[in-house]
Coordinates of C-alpha atoms in Angstrom, one line a residue:
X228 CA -27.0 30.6 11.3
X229 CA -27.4 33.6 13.1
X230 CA -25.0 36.9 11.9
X231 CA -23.6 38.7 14.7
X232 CA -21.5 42.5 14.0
X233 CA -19.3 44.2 16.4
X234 CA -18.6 47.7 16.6
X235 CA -15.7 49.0 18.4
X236 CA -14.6 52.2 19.6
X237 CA -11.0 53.3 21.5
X238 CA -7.7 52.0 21.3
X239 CA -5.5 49.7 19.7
X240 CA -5.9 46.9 22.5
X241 CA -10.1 47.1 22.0
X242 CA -9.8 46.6 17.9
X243 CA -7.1 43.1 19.3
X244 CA -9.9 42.0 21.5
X245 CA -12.9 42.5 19.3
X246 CA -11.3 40.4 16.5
X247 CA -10.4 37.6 18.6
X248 CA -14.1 37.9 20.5
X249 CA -15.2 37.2 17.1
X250 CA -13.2 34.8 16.6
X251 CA -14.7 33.0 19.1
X252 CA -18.5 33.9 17.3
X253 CA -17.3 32.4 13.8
X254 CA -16.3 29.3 15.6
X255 CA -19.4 28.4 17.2
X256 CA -21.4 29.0 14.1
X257 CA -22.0 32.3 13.7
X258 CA -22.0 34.3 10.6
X259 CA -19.8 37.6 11.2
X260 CA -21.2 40.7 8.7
X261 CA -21.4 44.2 8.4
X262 CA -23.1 46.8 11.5
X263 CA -25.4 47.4 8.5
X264 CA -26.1 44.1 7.4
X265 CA -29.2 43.1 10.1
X266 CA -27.1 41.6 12.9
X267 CA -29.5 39.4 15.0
X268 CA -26.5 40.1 17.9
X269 CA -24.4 43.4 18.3
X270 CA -21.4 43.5 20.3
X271 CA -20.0 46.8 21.0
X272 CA -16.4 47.3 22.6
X273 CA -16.5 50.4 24.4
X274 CA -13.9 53.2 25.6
X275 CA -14.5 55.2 29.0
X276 CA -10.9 57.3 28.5
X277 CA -13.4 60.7 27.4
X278 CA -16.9 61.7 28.1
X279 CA -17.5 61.7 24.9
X280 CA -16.7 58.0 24.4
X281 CA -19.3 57.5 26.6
X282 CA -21.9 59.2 24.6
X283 CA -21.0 57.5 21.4
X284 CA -21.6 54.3 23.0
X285 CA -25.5 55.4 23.8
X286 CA -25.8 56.6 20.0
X287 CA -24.4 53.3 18.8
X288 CA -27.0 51.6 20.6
X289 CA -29.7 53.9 18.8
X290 CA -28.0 53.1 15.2
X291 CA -27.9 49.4 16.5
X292 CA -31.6 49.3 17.1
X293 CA -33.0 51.2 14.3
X294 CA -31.3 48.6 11.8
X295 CA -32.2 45.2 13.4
X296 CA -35.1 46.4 16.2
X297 CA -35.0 42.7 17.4
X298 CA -31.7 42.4 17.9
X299 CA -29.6 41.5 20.9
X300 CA -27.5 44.3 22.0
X301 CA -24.4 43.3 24.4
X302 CA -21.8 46.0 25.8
X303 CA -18.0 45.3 26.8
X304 CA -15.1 47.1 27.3
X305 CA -14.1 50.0 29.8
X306 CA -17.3 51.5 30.1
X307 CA -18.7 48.7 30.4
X308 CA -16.4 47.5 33.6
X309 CA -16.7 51.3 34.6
X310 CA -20.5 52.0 34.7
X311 CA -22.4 48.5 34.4
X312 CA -25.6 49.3 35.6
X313 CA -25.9 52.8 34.5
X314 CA -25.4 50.8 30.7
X315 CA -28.0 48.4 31.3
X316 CA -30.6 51.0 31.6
X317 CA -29.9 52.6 28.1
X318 CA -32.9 51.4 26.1
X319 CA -31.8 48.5 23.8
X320 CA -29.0 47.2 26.1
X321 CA -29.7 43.6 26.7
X322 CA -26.8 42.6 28.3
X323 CA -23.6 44.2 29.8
X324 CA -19.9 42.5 30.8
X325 CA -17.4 43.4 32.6
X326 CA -13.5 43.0 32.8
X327 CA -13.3 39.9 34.1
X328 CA -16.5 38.4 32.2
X329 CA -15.8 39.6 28.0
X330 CA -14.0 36.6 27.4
X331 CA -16.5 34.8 28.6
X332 CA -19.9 35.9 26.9
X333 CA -21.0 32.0 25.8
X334 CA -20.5 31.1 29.4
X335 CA -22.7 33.9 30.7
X336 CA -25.1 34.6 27.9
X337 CA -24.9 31.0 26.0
X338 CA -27.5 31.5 23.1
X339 CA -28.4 35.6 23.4
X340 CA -31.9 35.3 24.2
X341 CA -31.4 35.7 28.0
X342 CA -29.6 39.5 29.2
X343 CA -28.2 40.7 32.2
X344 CA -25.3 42.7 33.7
X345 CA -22.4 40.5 34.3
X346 CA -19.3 42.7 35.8
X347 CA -17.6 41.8 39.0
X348 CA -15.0 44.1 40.5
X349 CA -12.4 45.0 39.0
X350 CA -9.8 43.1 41.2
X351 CA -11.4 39.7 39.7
X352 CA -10.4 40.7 36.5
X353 CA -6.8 38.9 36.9
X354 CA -6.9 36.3 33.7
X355 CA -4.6 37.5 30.9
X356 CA -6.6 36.7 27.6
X357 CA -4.4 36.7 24.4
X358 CA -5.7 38.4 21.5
X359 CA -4.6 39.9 18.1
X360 CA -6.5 41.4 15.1
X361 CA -7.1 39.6 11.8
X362 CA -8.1 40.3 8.3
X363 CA -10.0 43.6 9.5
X364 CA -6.8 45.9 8.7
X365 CA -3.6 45.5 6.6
X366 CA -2.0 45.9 9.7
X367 CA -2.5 43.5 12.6
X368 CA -2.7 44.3 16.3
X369 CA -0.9 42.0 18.6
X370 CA -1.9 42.1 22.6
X371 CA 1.2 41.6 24.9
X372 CA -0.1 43.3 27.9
X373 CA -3.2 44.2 29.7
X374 CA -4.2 46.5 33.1
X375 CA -1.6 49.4 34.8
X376 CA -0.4 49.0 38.0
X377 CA 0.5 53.4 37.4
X378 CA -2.1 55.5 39.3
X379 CA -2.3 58.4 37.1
X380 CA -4.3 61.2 38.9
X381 CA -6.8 61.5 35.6
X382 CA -7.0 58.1 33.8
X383 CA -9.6 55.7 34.5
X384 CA -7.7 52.6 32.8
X385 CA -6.6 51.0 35.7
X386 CA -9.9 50.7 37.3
X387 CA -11.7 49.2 33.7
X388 CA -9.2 47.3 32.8
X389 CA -7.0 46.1 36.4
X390 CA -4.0 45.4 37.4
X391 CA -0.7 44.8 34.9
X392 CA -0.4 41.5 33.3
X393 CA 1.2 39.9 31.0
X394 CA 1.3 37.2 27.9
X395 CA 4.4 35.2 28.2
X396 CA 7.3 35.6 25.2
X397 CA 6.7 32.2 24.5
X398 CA 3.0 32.8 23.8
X399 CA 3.6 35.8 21.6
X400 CA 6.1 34.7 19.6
X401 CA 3.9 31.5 19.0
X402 CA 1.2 34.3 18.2
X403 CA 3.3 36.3 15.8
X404 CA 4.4 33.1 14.0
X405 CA 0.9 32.2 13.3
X406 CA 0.1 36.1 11.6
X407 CA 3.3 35.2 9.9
X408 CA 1.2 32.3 8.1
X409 CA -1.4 35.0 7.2
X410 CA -0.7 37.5 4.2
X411 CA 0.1 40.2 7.2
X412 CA 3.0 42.7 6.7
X413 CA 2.8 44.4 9.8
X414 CA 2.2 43.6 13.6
X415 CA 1.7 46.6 16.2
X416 CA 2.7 45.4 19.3
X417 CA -0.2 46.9 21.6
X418 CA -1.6 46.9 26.0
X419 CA -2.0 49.5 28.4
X420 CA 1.5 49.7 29.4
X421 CA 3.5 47.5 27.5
X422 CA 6.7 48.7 28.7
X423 CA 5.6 47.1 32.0
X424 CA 5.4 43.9 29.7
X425 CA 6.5 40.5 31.6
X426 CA 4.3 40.3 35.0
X427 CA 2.6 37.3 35.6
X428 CA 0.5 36.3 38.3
X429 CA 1.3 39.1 40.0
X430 CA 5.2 39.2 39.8
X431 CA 7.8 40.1 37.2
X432 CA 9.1 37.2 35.1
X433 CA 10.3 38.9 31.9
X434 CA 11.4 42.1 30.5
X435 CA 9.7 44.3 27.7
X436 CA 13.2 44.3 26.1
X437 CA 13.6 40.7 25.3
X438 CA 10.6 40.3 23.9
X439 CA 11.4 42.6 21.6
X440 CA 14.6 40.0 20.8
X441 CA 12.6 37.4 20.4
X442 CA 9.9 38.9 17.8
X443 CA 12.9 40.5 15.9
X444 CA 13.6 36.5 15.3
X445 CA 10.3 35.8 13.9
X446 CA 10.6 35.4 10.0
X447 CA 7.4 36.0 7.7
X448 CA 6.6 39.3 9.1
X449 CA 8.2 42.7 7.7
X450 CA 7.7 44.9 10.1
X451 CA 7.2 45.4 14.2
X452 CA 6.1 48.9 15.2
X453 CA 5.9 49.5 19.4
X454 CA 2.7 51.3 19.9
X455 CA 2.1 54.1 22.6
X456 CA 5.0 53.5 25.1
X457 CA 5.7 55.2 28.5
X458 CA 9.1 57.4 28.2
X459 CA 10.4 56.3 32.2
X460 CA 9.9 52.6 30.7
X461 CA 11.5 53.4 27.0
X462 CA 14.6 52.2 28.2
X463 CA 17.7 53.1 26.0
X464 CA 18.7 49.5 25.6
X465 CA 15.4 49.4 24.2
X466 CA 16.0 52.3 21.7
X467 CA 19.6 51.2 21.0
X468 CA 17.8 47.7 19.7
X469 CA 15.5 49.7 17.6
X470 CA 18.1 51.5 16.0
X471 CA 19.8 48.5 14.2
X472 CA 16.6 45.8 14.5
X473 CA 16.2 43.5 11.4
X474 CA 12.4 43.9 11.9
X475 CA 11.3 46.8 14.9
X476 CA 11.0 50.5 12.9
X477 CA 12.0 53.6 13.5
X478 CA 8.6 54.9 14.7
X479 CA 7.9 55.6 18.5
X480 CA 4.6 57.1 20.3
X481 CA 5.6 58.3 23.5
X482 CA 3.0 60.5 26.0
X483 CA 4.4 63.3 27.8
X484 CA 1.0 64.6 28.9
X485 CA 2.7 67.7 30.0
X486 CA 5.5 70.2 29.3
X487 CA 5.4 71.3 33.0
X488 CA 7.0 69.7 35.4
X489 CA 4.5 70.8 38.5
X490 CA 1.6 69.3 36.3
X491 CA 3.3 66.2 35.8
X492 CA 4.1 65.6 39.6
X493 CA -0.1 66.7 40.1
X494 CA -0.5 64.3 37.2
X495 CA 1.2 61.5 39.3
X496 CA 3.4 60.7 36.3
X497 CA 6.9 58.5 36.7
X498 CA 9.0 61.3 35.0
X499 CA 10.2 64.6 34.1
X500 CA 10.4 67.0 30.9
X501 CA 14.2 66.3 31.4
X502 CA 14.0 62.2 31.6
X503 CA 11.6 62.9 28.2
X504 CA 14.0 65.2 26.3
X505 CA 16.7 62.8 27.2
X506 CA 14.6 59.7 25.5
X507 CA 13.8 62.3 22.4
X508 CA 17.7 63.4 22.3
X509 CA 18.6 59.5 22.0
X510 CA 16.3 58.3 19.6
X511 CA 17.1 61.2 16.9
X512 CA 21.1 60.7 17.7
X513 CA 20.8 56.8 16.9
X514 CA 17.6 56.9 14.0
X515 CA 17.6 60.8 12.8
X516 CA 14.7 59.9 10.6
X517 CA 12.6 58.6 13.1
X518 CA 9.1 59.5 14.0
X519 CA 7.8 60.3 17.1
X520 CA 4.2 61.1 18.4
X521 CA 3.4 62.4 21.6
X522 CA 0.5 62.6 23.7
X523 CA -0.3 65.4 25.5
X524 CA -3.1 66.7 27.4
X525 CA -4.2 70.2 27.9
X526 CA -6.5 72.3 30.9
X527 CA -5.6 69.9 33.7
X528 CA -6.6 71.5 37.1
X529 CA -4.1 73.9 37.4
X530 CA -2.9 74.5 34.4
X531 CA -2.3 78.1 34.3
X532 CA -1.2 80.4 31.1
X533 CA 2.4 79.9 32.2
X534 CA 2.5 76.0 32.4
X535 CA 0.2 75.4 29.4
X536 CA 3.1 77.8 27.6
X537 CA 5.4 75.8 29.0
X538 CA 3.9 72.6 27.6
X539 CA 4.1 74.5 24.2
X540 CA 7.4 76.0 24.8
X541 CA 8.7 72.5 25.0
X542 CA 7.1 71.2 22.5
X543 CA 7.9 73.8 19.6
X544 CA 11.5 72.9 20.5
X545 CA 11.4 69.3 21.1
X546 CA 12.4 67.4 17.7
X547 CA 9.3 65.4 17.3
X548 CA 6.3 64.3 14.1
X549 CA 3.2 65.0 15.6
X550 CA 1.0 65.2 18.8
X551 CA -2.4 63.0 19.8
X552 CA -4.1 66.4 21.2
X553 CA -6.5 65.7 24.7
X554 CA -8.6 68.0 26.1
X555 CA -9.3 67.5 29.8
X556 CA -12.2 65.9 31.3
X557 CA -13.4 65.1 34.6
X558 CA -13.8 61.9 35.0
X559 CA -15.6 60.0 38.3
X560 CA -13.1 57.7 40.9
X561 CA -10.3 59.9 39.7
X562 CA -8.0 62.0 42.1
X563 CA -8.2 64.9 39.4
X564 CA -12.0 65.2 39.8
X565 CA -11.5 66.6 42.9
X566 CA -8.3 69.0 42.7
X567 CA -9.0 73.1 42.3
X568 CA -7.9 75.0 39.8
X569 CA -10.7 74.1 37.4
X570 CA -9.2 75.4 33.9
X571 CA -12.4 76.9 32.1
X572 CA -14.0 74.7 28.9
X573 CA -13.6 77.7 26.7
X574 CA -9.9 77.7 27.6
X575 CA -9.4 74.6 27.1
X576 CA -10.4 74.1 24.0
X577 CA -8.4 77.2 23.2
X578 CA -5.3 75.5 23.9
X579 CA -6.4 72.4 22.4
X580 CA -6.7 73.9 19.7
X581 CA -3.2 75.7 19.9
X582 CA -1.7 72.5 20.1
X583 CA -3.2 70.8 16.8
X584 CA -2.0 73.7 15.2
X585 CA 1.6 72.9 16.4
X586 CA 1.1 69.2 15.5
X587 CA 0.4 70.2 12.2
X588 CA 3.9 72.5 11.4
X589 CA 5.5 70.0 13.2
X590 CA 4.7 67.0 10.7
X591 CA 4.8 68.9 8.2
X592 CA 8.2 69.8 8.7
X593 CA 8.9 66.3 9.3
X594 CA 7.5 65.6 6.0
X595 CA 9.3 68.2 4.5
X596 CA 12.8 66.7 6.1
X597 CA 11.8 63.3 4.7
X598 CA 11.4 64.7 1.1
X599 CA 13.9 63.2 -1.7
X600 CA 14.8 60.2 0.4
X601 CA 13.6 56.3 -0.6
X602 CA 11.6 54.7 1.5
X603 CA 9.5 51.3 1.6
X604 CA 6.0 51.8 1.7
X605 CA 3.4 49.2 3.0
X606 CA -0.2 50.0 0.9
X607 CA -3.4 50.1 2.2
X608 CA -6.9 49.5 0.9
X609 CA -7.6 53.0 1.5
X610 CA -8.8 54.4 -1.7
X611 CA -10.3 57.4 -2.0
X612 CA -11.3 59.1 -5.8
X613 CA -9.0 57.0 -7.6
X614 CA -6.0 57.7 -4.4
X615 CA -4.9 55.5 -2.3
X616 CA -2.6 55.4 0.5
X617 CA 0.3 53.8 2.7
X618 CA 3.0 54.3 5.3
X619 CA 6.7 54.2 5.2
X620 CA 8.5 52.5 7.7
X621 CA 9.2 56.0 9.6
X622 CA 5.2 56.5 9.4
X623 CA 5.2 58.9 6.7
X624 CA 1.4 59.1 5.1
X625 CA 1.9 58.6 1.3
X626 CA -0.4 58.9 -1.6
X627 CA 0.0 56.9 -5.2
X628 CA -2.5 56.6 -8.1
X629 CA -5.0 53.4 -7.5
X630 CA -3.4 50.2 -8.3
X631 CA -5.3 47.0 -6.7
X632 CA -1.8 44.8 -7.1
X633 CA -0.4 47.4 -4.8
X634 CA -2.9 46.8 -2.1
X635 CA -0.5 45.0 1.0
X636 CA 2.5 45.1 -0.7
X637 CA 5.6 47.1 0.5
X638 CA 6.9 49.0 -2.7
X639 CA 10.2 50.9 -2.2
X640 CA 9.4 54.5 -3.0
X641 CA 11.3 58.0 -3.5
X642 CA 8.9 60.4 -1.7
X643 CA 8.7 63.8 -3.9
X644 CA 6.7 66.1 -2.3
X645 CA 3.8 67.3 0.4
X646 CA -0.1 67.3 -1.4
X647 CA -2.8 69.6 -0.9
X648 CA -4.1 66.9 2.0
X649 CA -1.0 67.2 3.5
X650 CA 0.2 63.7 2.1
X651 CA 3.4 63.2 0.8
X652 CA 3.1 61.9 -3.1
X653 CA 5.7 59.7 -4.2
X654 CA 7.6 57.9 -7.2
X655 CA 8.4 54.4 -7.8
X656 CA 11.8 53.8 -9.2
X657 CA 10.5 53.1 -12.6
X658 CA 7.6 54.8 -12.9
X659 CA 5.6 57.4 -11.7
X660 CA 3.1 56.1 -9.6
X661 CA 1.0 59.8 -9.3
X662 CA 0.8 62.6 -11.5
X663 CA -0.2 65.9 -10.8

C-alpha cells in the first residue's frame, strides 16, 4: 500500500479540493498519513494570489524531499495552472497539473512513477468538479462555485482557475445531506465568487439566493456560514434571509479592497464605498450582533496618502469585526503590473501595518459589545496548554478549560470577558468552564 500526504496552502476552496483529491487516493488503495510520516507521493495544492505563496510552494518541495528523498512530488492548484513549466524545473517536482487536469491525476499520472507537466490553457478548464472537506476540520468546506467571470485589474484568479461555474442546487443539497450523516456541525459554503453561484455551461440557471433556501431545509447540520462574498452580489434579499434563517448565521466576509472610490474604479471593481456602506448599514439594522470581515488591500498603484486615508477614514467609521489585511503585489498577466504610480514597499507595509492595528480595536470592540450576552459555541480540537477554543455563531473566538467531551459539540455559553490573547473566556450556565 503506498501512503500518499497532501499539503495545502490558500483558500477555503483549495482545503475542499484537496480532501476530496484524497478521497479519490484512499479509494484506489492508498494509505493517506501525515507530511511527516514518509509519503512515497506528495501532493501539494498551491495558491498564486501573493508572491509569497509562491515561494512557500518551492520550500515545501525542499521539506517534502528531505523527509521521503524518493518520493514523488506532484503540484496543483493556481500556481500550478499559472506557471507550469517554471514549477517543473524546481528540483524535486516530478509532475505538475493544471486547472483542467487536477481532477484527473490517475488518468495522467496512473501509478506515480512516470512525471510530467500536464496543464492546458486555462479556457479548457470548463468541468465543474464537486468537492467538500472531511474529517480534517470540525468545520467542513462545501464547494458551490468555481472560476470568475470579474476581471479585477490585480487578481490572478480568473486566469488559474477560469471562467464562473457552477454545482447545481440539486447536487449540493445532495452534498450537504451526505456531511449531515457525518458527525459535522458546520458547513462553510465556499468558490471564487459564490454570489455569481448558478451558471452552468456557460449560462445562468439558478440564483445564489435559493440555494441558500434550499440548504436552510437540510436537517442534520447546525450551522451554514457564507464565506467571503462580493458586496454588489450580497443582495439584500439575501441578507434579509440571513436575518431570520433556521440554519445560515449572522457572520458575513465581505471585500471592499478599497475605501477610495478612484481606486476601486482603477481596481475594476463592480461597486462603490456607497453600494458597501449601504450592505453594512442593512446587515447591522436586521442582525445588530453580526460579524463582518472585510478585505482590503493596501499600496495599489496610485494609492496616494489621501486615498489610503480615505480607505482608513472609512473604515474607522464603518461598523464592522475585523479586516483580512493585503499588501500589494505585482503580479504577471495582470493590468495592475503595468499602471504608474508604483506605491513604495516601505510604504506599503507602513499602511499595512496601520490597518492590522485598526483590525485589532475594531474586534476588540466587537468583543467588547458581545460581552454578557449567551451565545452557542461550536468547540474545536484546538488545545493549547490545557485551553481550548471555539466560535459562536456571530464568530466570536472563545476560550474554556480542556474538556475532550466538549470537542464538536455546540454548548450554549454566557461570554464574560476579553483574555490576555485577546480571546473572549466564557461560562457555561452551570458551571464555570475557565478560571482565572
Amino acid at each position: 500500500m503506498k501512503k500518499v500526504a497532501f499539503y495545502t496552502l490558500g483558500c477555503k476552496l483549495n482545503y475542499s479540493e484537496t480532501s476530496s483529491i484524497s478521497r479519490m487516493f484512499e479509494d484506489r488503495g492508498y494509505a493517506k498519513v501525515d507530511f511527516t510520516d514518509s509519503p512515497d507521493i506528495f501532493i501539494i495544492n498551491t495558491c498564486s494570489v501573493t508572491e509569497n505563496a509562491d515561494k512557500k510552494c518551492k520550500k515545501i518541495v525542499k521539506e517534502a524531499k528531505k523527509i521521503s528523498p524518493e518520493s514523488f512530488v506532484t503540484i496543483i492548484g493556481c500556481y500550478a495552472q499559472l506557471k507550469p513549466k517554471e514549477i517543473s524545473e524546481i528540483p524535486g517536482v516530478d509532475a505538475v497539473l493544471g486547472a483542467a487536469e487536477k481532477f484527473r491525476l490517475f488518468d495522467h499520472l496512473d501509478d506515480f512513477t512516470k512525471g510530467g507537466v500536464f496543464a492546458s490553457e486555462i479556457k479548457e478548464a470548463k468541468a465543474y468538479n464537486s468537492s467538500y472537506s472531511i474529517s480534517d476540520r470540525t468545520r467542513t468546506f462545501l464547494k458551490v462555485q468555481d472560476g470568475c467571470n470579474y476581471g479585477c485589474s490585480f487578481c490572478t484568479i480568473p486566469l488559474a482557475r477560469g471562467k464562473s461555474r457552477s454545482d447545481s442546487i440539486e447536487n449540493v443539497v445532495e452534498q450537504a445531506k451526505e456531511i449531515a450523516k457525518t458527525d459535522v456541525k458546520e458547513v462553510v459554503l465556499t468558490g471564487v465568487n459564490i454570489g455569481d453561484f448558478g451558471i452552468q455551461e456557460g449560462r445562468r440557471k439558478e440564483k445564489f439566493i435559493d440555494l441558500v433556501k434550499a440548504l436552510d431545509e437540510v436537517d442534520g447540520i447546525e450551522r451554514f456560514r457564507i464565506s467571503s462574498i462580493e458586496p454588489n452580489l450580497l443582495s439584500n434579499e439575501v441578507i434579509e434571509f440571513v436575518a431570520q434563517s433556521k440554519r445560515f448565521v449572522p457572520h458575513f466576509h465581505i471585500p471592499l479592497q478599497s475605501g477610495s472610490d478612484t481606486i476601486l474604479k482603477k481596481m475594476n471593481r463592480r461597486y462603490l464605498s456607497d453600494l458597501y456602506q449601504s450592505r453594512v448599514d442593512k446587515i447591522k439594522t436586521l442582525m445588530p450582533d453580526c460579524c463582518i470581515g472585510v478585505d482590503v488591500i493596501v499600496g495599489f498603484p496610485g494609492e496616494t496618502e489621501e486615498e489610503f486615508l480615505k480607505t482608513y477614514n472609512f473604515l474607522n467609521e464603518l461598523d464592522i469585526s475585523y479586516l483580512h489585511v493585503f499588501t500589494y503585489s505585482e503580479r504577471p498577466n495582470t493590468k495592475a503590473v503595468n499602471m504608474a504610480e508604483i506605491v513604495d514597499q516601505g510604504e506599503r507595509n507602513k499602511r499595512s501595518k496601520m490597518l492590522r492595528s485598526l483590525s485589532e480595536k475594531k474586534r476588540r470592540f466587537f468583543y467588547e459589545q458581545q460581552l454578557n450576552k449567551t451565545y452557542q459555541v461550536l468547540f474545536e480540537e484546538d488545545v493549547e496548554n490545557g485551553v481550548m477554543h471555539g466560535f459562536t455563531e456571530n464568530y466570536v473566538r472563545v476560550s474554556a478549560k480542556y474538556d475532550p467531551i466538549l470537542i464538536n459539540e455546540i454548548k450554549e455559553v454566557t461570554l464574560l470577558s476579553i483574555n490576555d490573547k485577546g480571546h473572549v473566556d466564557v461560562v457555561e450556565p452551570e458551571e464555570t468552564l475557565i478560571h482565572h
